[in-house]
GROMACS .gro file of C-alpha atoms in nm:
model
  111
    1UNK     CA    1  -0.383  -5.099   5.664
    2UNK     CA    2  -0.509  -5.419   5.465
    3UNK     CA    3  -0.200  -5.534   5.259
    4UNK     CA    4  -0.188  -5.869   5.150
    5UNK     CA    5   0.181  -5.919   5.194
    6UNK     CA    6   0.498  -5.696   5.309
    7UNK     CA    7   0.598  -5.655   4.950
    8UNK     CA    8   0.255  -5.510   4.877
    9UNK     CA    9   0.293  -5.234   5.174
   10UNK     CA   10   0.636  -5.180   4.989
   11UNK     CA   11   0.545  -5.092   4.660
   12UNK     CA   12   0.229  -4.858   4.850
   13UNK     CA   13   0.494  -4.668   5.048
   14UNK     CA   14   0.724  -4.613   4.677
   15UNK     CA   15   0.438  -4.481   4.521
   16UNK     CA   16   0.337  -4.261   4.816
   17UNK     CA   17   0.688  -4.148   4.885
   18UNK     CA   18   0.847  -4.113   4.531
   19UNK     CA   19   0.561  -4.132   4.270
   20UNK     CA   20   0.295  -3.850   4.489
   21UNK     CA   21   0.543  -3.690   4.751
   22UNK     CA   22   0.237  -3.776   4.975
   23UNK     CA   23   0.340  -3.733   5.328
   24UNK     CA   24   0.022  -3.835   5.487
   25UNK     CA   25   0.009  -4.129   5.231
   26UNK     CA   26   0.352  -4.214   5.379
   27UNK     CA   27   0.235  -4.169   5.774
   28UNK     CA   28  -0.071  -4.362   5.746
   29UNK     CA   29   0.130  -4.617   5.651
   30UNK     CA   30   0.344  -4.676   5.917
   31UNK     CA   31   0.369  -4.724   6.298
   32UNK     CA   32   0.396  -4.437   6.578
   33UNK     CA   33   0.715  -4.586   6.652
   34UNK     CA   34   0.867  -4.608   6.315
   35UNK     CA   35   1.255  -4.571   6.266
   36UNK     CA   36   1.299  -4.448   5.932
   37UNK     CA   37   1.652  -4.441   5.829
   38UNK     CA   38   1.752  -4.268   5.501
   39UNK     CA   39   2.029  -4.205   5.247
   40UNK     CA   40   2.203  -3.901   5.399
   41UNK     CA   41   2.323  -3.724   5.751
   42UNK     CA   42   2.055  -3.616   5.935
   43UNK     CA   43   1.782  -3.849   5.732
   44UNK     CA   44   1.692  -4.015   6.023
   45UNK     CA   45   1.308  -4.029   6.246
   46UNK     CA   46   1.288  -4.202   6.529
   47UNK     CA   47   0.881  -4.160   6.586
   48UNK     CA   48   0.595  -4.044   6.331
   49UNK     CA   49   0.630  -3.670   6.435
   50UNK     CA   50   1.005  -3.638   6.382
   51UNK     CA   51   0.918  -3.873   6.029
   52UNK     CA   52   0.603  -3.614   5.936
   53UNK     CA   53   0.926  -3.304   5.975
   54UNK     CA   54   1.217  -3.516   5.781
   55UNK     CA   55   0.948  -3.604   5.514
   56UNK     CA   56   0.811  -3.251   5.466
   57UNK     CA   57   1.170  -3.098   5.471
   58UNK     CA   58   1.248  -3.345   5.216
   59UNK     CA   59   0.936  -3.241   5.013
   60UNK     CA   60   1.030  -2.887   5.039
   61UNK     CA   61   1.340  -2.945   4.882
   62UNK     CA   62   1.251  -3.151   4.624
   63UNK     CA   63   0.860  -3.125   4.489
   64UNK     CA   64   0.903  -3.314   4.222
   65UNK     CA   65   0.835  -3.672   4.136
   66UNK     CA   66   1.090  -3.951   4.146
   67UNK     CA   67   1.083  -4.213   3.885
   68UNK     CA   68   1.195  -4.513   4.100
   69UNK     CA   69   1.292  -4.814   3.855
   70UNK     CA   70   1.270  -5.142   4.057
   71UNK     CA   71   1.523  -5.389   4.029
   72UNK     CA   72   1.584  -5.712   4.242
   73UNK     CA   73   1.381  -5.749   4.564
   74UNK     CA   74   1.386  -6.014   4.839
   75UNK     CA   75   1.138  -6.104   5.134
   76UNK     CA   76   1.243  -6.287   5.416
   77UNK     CA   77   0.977  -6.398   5.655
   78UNK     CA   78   1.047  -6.415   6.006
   79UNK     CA   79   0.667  -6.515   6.126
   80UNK     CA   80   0.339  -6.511   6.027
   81UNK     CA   81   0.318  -6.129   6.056
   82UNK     CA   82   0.696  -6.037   6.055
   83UNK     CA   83   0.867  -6.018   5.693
   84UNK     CA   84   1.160  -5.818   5.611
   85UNK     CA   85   1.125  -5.659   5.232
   86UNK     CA   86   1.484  -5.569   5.008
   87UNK     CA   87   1.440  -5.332   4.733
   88UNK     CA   88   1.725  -5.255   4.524
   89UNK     CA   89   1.674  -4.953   4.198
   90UNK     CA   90   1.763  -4.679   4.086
   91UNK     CA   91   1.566  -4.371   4.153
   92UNK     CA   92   1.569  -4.087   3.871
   93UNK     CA   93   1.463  -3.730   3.882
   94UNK     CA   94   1.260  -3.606   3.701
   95UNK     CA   95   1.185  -3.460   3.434
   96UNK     CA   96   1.614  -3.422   3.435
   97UNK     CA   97   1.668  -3.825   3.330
   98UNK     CA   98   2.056  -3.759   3.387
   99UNK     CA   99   2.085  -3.782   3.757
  100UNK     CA  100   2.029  -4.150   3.858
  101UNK     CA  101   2.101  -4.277   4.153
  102UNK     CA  102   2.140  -4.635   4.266
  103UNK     CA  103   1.915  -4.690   4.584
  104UNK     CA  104   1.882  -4.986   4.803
  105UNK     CA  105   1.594  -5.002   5.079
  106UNK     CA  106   1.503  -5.240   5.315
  107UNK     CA  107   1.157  -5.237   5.582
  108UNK     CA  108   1.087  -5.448   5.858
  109UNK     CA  109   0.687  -5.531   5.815
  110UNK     CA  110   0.427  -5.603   6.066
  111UNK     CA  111   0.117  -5.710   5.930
   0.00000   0.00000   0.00000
């Protein structure tokens, strides 16, 4: 994949997931046995082939750009190629600039 550091693979996967609604940018990013967990009921993959259907649905349903303003992060390394990444933000629709919502993410990174 050929990030430097978990944070970098981080701020690849926002850009891919919120800024491009790139699905493929978002799977070649990631594990076959990813657990993604998100925000709502029924958010949740358990491999890359249930993540490819929850991130396409999501797509579907919402084609537009998000405008994901980062706030604090923190990166706690485990080992040399274990580091956990915190992202707190608020993501923003747009173009509608009135519906922000405060977001909070956290990956587990193997490099």
């Amino acid at each position: 994949m050929g990030y430097q550091t978990a944070l970098d693979l981080v701020l690849a996967m926002k850009q891919a997931y919120f800024d491009e609604r790139d699905v493929d940018g978002v799977l070649d990013k990631v594990t076959e046995d990813i657990v993604w967990i998100g925000m709502s009921k029924g958010e949740e993959a358990y491999d890359k082939t249930e993540l490819r259907a929850l991130l396409e649905r999501d797509r579907q349903e919402h084609p537009q750009s998000f405008n994901v303003l980062l706030g604090e992060h923190r990166v706690v390394v485990h080992t040399d190629h274990w580091t956990t990444v915190i992202i707190s933000g608020i993501q923003r629709f747009l173009p509608d600039e009135n519906m922000d919502f405060h977001i909070r993410c956290s990956m587990d990174c193997v490099l």
